Coordinates of C-alpha atoms in Angstrom, one line a residue:
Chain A
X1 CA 140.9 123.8 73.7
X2 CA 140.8 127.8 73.9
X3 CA 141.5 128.8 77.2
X4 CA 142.2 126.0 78.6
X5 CA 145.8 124.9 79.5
X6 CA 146.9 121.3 77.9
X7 CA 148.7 119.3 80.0
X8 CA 152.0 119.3 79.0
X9 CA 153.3 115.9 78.4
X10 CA 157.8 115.4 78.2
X11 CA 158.4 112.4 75.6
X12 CA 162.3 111.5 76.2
X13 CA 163.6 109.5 73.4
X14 CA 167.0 109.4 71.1
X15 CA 164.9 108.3 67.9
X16 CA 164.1 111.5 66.2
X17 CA 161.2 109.9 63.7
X18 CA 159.8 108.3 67.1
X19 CA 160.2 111.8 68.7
X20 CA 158.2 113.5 65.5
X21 CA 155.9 111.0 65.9
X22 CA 154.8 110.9 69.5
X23 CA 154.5 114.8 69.3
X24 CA 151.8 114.4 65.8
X25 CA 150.0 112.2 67.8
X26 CA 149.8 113.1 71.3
X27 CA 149.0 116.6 70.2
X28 CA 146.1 115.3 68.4
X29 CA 145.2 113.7 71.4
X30 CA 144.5 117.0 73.4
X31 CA 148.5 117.6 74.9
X32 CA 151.0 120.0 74.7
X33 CA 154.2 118.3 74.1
X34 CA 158.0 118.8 74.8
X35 CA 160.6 116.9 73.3
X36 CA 163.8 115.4 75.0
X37 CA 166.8 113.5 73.3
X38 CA 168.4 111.7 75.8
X39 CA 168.6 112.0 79.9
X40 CA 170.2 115.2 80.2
X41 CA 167.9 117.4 78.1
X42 CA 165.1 115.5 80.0
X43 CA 166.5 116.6 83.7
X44 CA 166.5 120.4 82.2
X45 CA 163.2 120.2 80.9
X46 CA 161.8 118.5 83.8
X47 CA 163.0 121.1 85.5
X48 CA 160.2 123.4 84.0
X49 CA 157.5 120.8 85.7
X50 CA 155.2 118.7 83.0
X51 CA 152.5 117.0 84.0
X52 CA 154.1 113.9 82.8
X53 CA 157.4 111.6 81.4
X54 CA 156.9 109.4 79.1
X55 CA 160.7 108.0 79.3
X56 CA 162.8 105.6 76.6
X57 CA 165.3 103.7 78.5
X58 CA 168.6 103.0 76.2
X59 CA 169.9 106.0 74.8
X60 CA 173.3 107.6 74.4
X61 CA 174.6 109.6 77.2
X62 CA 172.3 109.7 80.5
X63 CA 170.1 107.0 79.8
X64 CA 166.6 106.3 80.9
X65 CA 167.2 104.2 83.8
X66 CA 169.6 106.9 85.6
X67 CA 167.4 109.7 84.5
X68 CA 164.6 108.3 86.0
X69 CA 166.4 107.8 89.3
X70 CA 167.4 111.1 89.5
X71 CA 163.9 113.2 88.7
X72 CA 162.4 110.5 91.4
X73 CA 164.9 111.9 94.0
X74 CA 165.1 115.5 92.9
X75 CA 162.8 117.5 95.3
X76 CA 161.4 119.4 92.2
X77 CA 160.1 116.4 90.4
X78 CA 160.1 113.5 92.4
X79 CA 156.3 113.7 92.3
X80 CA 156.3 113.9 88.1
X81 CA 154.7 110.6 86.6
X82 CA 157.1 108.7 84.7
X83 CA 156.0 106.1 82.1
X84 CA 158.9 104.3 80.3
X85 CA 158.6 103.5 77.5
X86 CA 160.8 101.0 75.7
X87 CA 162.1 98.7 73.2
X88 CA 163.5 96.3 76.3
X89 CA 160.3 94.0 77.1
X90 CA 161.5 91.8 79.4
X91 CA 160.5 91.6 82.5
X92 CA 164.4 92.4 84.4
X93 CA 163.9 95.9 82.1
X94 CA 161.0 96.1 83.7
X95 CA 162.3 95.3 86.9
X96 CA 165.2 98.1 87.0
X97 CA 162.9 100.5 85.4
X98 CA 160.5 100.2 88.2
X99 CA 163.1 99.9 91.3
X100 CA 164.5 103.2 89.4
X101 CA 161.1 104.6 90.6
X102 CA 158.8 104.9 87.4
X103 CA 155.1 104.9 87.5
X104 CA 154.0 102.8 84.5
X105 CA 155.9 100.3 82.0
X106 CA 154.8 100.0 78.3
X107 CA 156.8 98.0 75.7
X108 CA 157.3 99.0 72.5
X109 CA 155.4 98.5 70.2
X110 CA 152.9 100.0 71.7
X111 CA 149.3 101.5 70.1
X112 CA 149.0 105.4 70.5
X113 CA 145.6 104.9 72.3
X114 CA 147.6 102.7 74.7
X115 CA 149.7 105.2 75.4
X116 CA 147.4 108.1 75.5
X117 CA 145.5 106.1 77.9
X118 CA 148.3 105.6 80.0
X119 CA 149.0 109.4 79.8
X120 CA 145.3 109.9 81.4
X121 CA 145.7 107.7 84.0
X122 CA 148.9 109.4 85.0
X123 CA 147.1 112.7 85.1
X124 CA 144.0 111.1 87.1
X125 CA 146.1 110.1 89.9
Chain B
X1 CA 208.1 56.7 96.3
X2 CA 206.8 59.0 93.6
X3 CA 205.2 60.7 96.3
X4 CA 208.2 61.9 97.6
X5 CA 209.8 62.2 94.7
X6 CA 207.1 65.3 93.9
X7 CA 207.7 66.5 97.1
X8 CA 211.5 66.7 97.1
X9 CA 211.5 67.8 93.3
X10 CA 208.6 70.1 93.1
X11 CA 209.8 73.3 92.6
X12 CA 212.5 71.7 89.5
X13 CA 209.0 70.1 88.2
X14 CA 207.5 73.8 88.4
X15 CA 209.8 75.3 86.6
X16 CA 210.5 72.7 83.5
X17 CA 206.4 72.6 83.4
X18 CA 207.3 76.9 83.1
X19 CA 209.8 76.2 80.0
X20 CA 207.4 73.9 77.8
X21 CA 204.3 76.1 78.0
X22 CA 206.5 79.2 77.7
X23 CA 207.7 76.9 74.3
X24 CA 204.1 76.9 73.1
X25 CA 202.3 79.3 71.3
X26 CA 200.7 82.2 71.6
X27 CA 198.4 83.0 73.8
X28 CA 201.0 81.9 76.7
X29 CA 199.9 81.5 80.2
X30 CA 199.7 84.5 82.6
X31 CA 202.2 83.5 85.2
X32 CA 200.3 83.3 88.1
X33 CA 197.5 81.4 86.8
X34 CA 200.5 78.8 85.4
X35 CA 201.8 78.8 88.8
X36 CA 197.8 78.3 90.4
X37 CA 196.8 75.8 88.1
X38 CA 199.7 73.6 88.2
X39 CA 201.0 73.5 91.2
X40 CA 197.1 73.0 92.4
X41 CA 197.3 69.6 90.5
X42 CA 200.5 68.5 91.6
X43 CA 199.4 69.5 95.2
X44 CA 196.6 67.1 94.6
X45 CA 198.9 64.8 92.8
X46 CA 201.3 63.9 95.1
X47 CA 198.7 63.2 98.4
X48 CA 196.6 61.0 95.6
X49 CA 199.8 58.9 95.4
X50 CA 200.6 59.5 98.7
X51 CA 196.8 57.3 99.6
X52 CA 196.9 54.9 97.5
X53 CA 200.9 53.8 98.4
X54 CA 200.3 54.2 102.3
X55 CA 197.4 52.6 102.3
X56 CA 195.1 49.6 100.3
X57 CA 192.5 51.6 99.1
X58 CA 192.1 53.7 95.9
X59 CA 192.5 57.1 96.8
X60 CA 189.4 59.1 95.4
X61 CA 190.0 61.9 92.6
X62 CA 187.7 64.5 93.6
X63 CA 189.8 66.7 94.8
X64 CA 191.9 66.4 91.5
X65 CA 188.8 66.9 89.4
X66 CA 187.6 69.6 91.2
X67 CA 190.9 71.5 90.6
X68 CA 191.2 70.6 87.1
X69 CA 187.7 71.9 86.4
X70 CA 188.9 75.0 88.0
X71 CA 192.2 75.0 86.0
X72 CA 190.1 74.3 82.3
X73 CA 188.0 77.4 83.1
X74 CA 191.0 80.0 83.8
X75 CA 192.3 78.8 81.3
X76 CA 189.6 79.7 78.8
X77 CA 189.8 82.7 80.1
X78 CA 192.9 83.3 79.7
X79 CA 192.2 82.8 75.6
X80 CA 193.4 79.0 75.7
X81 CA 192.1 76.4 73.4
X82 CA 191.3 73.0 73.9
X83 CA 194.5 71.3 72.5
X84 CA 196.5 74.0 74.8
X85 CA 194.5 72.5 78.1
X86 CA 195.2 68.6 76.9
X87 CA 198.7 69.8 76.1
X88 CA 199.0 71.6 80.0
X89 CA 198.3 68.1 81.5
X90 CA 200.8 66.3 79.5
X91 CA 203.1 68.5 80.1
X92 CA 202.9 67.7 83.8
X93 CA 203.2 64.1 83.3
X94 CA 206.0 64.7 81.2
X95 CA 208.4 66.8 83.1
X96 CA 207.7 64.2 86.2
X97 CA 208.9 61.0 83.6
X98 CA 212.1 63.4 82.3
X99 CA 213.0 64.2 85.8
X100 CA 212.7 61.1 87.1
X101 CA 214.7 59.3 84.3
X102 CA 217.4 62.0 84.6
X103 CA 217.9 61.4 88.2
X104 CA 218.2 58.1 88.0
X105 CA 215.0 57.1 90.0
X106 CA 212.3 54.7 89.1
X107 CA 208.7 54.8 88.8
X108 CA 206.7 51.2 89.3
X109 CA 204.4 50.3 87.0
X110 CA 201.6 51.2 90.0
X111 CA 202.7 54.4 90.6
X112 CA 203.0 55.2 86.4
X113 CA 199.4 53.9 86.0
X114 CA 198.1 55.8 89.3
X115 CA 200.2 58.5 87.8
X116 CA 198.5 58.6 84.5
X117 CA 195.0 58.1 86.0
X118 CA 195.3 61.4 87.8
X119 CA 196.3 63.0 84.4
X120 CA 193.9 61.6 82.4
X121 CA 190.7 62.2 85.1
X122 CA 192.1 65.7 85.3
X123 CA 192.6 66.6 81.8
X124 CA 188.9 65.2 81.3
X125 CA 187.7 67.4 83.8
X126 CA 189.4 70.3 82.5
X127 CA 188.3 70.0 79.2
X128 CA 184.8 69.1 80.0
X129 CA 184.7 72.1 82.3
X130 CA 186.2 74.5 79.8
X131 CA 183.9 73.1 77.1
X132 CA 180.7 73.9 78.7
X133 CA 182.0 77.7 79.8
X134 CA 182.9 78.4 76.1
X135 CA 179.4 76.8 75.3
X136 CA 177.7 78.9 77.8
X137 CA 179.8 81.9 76.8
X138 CA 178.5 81.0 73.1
X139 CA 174.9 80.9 74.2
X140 CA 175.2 84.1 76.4
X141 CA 176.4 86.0 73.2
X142 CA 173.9 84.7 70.9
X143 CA 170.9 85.5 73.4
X144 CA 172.2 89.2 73.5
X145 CA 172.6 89.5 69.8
X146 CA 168.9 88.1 69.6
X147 CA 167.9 90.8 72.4
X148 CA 169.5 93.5 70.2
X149 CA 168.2 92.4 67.0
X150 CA 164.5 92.3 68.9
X151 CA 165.6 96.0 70.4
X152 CA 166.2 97.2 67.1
X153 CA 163.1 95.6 65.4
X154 CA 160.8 97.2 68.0
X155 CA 161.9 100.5 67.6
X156 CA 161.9 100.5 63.9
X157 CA 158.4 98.8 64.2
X158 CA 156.9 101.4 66.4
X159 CA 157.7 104.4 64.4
X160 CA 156.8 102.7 61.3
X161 CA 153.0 102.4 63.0
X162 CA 153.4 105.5 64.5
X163 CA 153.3 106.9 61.1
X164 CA 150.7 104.9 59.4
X165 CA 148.6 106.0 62.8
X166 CA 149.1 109.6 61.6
X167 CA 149.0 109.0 58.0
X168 CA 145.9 107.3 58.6
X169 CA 144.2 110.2 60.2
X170 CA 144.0 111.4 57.1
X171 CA 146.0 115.0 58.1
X172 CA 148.6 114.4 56.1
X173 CA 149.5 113.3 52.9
X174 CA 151.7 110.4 52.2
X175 CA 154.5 112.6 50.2
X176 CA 155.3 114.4 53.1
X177 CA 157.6 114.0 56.1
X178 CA 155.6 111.1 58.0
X179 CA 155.5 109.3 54.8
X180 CA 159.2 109.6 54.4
X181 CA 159.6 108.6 58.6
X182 CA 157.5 105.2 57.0
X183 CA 159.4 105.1 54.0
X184 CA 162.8 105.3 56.0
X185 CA 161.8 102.8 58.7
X186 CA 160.7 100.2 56.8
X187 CA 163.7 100.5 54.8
X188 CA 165.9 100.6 58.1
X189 CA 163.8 97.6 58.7
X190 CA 164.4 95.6 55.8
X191 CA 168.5 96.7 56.2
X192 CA 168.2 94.9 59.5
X193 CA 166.6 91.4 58.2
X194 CA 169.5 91.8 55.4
X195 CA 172.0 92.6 58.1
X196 CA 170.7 89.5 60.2
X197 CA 170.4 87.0 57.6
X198 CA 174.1 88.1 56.1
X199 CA 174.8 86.9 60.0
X200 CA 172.9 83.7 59.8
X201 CA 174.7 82.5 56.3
X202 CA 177.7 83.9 57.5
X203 CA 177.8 81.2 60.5
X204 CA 176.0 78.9 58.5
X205 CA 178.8 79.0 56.3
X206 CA 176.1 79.8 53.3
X207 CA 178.3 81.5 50.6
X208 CA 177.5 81.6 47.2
X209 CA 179.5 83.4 45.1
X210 CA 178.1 84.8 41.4
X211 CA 179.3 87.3 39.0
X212 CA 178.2 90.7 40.0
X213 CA 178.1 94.1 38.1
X214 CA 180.5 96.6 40.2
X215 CA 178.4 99.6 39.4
X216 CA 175.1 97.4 39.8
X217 CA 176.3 96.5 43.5
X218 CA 177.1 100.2 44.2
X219 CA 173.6 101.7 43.4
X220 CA 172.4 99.0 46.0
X221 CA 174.4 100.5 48.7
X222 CA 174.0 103.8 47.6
X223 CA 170.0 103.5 48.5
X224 CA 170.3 102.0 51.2
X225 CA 173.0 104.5 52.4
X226 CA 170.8 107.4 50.8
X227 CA 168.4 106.5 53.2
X228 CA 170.3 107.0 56.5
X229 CA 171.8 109.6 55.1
X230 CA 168.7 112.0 55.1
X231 CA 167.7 110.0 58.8
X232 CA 171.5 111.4 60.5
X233 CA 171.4 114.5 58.3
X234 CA 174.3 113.8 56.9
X235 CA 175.3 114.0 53.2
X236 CA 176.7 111.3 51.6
X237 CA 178.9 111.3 48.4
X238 CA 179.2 108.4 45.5
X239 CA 181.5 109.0 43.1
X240 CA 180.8 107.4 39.8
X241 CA 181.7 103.5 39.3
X242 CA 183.8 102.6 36.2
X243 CA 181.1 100.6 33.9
X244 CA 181.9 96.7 33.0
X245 CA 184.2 95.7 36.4
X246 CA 182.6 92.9 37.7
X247 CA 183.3 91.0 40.9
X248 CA 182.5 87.4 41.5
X249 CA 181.5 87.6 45.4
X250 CA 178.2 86.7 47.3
X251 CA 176.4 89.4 47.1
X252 CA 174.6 89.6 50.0
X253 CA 177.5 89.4 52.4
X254 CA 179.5 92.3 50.5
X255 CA 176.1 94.3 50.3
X256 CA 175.8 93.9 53.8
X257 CA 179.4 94.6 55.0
X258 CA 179.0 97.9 53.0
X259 CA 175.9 98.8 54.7
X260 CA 177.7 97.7 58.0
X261 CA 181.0 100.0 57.0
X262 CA 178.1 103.0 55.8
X263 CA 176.2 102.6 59.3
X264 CA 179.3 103.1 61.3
X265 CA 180.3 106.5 58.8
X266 CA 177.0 107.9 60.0
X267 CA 176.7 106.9 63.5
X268 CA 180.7 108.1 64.2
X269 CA 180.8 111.1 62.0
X270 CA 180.6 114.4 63.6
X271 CA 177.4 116.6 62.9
X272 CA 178.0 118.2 59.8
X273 CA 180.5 115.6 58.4
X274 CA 180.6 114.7 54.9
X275 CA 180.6 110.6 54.0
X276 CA 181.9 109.3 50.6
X277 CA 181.8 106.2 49.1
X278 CA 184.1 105.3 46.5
X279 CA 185.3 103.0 43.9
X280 CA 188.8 102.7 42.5
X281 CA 189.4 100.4 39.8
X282 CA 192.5 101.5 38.3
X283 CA 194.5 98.7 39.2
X284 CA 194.4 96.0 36.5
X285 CA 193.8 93.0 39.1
X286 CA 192.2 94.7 42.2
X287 CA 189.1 96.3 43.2
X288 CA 189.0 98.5 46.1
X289 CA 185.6 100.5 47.6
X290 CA 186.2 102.7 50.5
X291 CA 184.0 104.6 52.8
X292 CA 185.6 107.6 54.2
X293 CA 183.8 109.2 57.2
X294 CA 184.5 112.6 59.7
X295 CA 184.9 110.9 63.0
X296 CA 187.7 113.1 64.0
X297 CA 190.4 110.6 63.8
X298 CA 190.9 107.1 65.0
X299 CA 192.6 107.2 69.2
X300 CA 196.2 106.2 68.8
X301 CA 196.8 102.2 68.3
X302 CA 193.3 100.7 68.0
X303 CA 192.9 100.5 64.2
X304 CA 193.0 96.7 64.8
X305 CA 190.8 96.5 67.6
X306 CA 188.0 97.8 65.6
X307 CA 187.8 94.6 63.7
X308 CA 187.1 92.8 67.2
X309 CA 183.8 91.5 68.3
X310 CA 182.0 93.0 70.9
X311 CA 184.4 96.1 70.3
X312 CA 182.8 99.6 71.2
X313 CA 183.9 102.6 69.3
X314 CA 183.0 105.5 71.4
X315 CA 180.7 106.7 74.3
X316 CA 177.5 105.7 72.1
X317 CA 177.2 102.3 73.4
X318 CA 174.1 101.4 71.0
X319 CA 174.9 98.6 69.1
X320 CA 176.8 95.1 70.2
X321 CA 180.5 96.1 68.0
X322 CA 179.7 93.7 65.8
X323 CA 179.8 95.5 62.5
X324 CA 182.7 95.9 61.5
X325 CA 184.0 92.0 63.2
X326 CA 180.8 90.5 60.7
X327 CA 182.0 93.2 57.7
X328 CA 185.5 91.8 57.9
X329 CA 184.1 88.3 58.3
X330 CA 181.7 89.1 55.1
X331 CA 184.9 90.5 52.9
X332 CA 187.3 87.6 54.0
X333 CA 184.8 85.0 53.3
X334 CA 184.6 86.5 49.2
X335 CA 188.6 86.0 49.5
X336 CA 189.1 89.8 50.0
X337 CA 190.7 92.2 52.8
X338 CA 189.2 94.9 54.6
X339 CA 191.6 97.5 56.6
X340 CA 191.5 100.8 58.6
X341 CA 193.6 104.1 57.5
X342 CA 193.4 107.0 59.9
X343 CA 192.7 110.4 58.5
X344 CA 194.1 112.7 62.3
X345 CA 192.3 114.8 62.8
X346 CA 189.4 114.2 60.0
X347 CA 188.4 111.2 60.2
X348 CA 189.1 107.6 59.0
X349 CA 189.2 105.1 55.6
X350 CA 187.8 101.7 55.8
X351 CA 188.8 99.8 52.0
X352 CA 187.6 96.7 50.7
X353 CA 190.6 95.3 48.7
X354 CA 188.9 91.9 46.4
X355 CA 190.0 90.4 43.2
X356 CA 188.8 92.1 39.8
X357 CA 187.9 89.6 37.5
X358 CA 189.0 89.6 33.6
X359 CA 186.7 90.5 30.9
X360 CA 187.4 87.2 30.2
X361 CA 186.5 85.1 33.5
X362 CA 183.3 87.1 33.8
X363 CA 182.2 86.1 29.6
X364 CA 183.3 82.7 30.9
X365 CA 181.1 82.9 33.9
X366 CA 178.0 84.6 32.0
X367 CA 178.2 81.9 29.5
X368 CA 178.4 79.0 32.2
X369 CA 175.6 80.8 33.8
X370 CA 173.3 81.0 30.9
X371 CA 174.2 77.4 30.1
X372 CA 172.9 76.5 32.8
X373 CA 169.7 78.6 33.0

């Protein structure tokens, strides 16, 4: 990947092994990755513009729902994929979580390649 | 007329109705809703007798019922139980009968048995209606302990794959820190199943009490506890358990209310705090194990409150607040006591006070038990 910039991919979630996790693997994937703990550190870092969000919903503090809201009306990175990514698989999660504006839903558990797929297709659009 | 006598007499009906529930007890009727309720049904009451004596037909009860079905459901709400909403009806039909007598007046036998029909139609309604809203209340909890318990299980699931995806990639070896983010997730994992079956035998009523090994019980807890004490980051202290005290509890339940009591230490403790479990067994007939965590202090007056289900602690909202109301369910239900102590400032106590038993009663208990093995 010398020389060439990986796109940088925000994974927002309040479980720290899931956080450690997510960053192994999407690394290994090709991606540069920044970490979030909850809604607030996500708004800062999405601040700094990452090619995408890949959002948990219920966490402590500004959760995912509100934070998603927000980047999607905040001039700087309304146009930032979001894909949520959650524990709450039913379909009124899924609901809110996509009337709060984000791009894709995947339920947790969810397979890395999944994931990284979903990534990809973010970045193709 | 009876009619008119509920007209004429209402407001003295009103208030002898107020004196007898204000005689029951606790929980009382919120004034208003007494004063809703009641004077609803005696509304509905008096034009039902009204009909039926002005004219030849039966006057209908809908009206009636659909008021009482209103009345049983505020007064769920408002923490009543069934034999309080039976007793809010007969109350009614008594202060007309005591009136009436007391005044010198006279009630036909049509009017007493239009009279009681009313009661009895409403305080079916009431009940029935009050019954199905504590049944649907019952359902709606149980379907959002399920969806927590499913919440839960995902996440723990995920990062337990997670890791084997990494570990399988061959990168890493298994002693290092993905294998201990496996290690500690499908331990959190198996806590839960414990946690949620402790639940199920709980309501099942399931309890089987045995003769357990204090110090045996203790190590259980303490792996568990070890184990979401290097997750939060947060030490955690056991100080050493006398040998030879044994308990006769189910074990289960007490493990699990422990793990319960340990889970809240670490989710309320401040970064950095210190949690101890301890033993103290130096009275002759009690037991007492008490976990001790740095949440700063308990907020004035709601060391009660705790133990309530559904009850939230802090801003951290994860959870139902059902911990500690199923760890006190879990103590009381091996015939011991579990209470709060506020350390201001520092933090707070939670002890689990149960019987010791005698050297004696536990040689007793190992010898029935090996009898019959």
């Amino acid at each position: 990947m010398a020389g060439a910039a990986r796109p940088v991919v925000l994974v927002v979630d309040d479980h720290d092994d899931a956080r450690a996790m997510y960053a192994h693997l999407l690394s290994a994937a090709g991606f540069e990755v920044w970490l979030a703990a909850d809604g607030d550190e996500a708004l800062a870092k999405a601040d700094e513009r990452p090619a995408v969000i890949v959002m948990d919903l219920a966490m402590p503090g500004l959760n995912g729902w509100e934070a998603t809201r927000r980047l999607k009306t905040g001039e700087r990175t309304k146009d930032i994929p979001i894909i949520v990514l959650t524990a709450h698989a039913l379909d009124h999660y899924r609901d809110v979580a996509i009337a709060a504006g984000c791009d894709a839903f995947l339920a947790k558990p969810c397979a890395i390649d999944d994931l990284v797929a979903a990534v990809r297709r973010a970045l193709a659009r | 007329m009876l009619h008119e006598f509920l007209t004429v007499h209402r407001d003295e009906i009103i208030a002898r109705i107020r004196v007898k529930v204000a005689a029951r007890s606790a929980p009382r009727a919120a004034m208003p809703e007494l004063e809703h309720g009641v004077s609803l049904f005696l509304t509905q009451l008096t034009e039902t007798l009204r009909l039926e004596q002005t004219t030849t037909t039966r006057a209908g009860s809908d009206g009636i019922e659909r008021g009482a079905a209103l009345h049983g459901g505020e007064l769920r709400r408002a923490g009543f139980t069934i034999a309080q909403v039976v007793h809010d009806y007969g109350d009614v039909c008594q202060a007309v009968s005591d009136l009436a007598l007391e005044l010198g007046g006279s009630i036909s036998n049509d009017e007493l048995r239009t009279l009681n029909r009313c009661v009895e139609e409403a305080t079916a309604q009431a009940v029935t209606e009050f019954a199905r809203q504590r049944e649907r209340a019952l359902a709606d909890r149980g379907t959002e302990r399920l969806g927590f318990f499913a919440h839960e299980l995902r996440n723990l699931l995920t990062n337990a794959s997670l890791a084997f995806d990494v570990l399988k990639t061959g990168r890493v070896g298994v002693g290092g820190s993905t294998g201990a983010i496996l290690d500690r997730n499908l331990a959190s994992l198996r806590a839960l199943v414990d946690r949620s079956l402790a639940e199920v035998r709980l309501e099942a009523g399931l309890h089987r009490r045995e003769i357990v090994l204090l110090s045996a019980l203790m190590e259980e807890v303490e792996m568990a506890g070890a184990i979401e004490a290097r997750a939060r980051g947060l030490p955690l202290t056991v100080t050493p358990v006398e040998p030879g005290v044994v308990i006769e509890v189910d074990r289960r339940l007490l493990a699990a209310a422990l793990a319960n009591l340990l889970q809240n230490a670490f989710k309320f403790s401040r970064p950095g705090g210190h949690i101890v479990l301890r033993t103290d067994t130096s009275g002759e007939a009690r037991v007492l194990i008490e976990v001790e965590d740095e949440c700063g202090g308990l907020p004035p007056g709601t060391a009660e409150d705790l133990f309530r289900p559904f009850e939230q602690r802090s801003v951290d909202r994860s959870g139902l607040g059902l911990g500690l109301a199923i760890a006190r369910e879990s103590v009381e239900s091996n015939g011991g006591e579990i209470t709060v102590r506020d350390l201001p400032g520092k933090g707070c106590v939670f002890t689990i006070d149960l019987s010791r038993l005698s050297h004696a009663s536990a040689n007793a208990g190992a010898s029935a038990g090996s009898s019959r093995r």
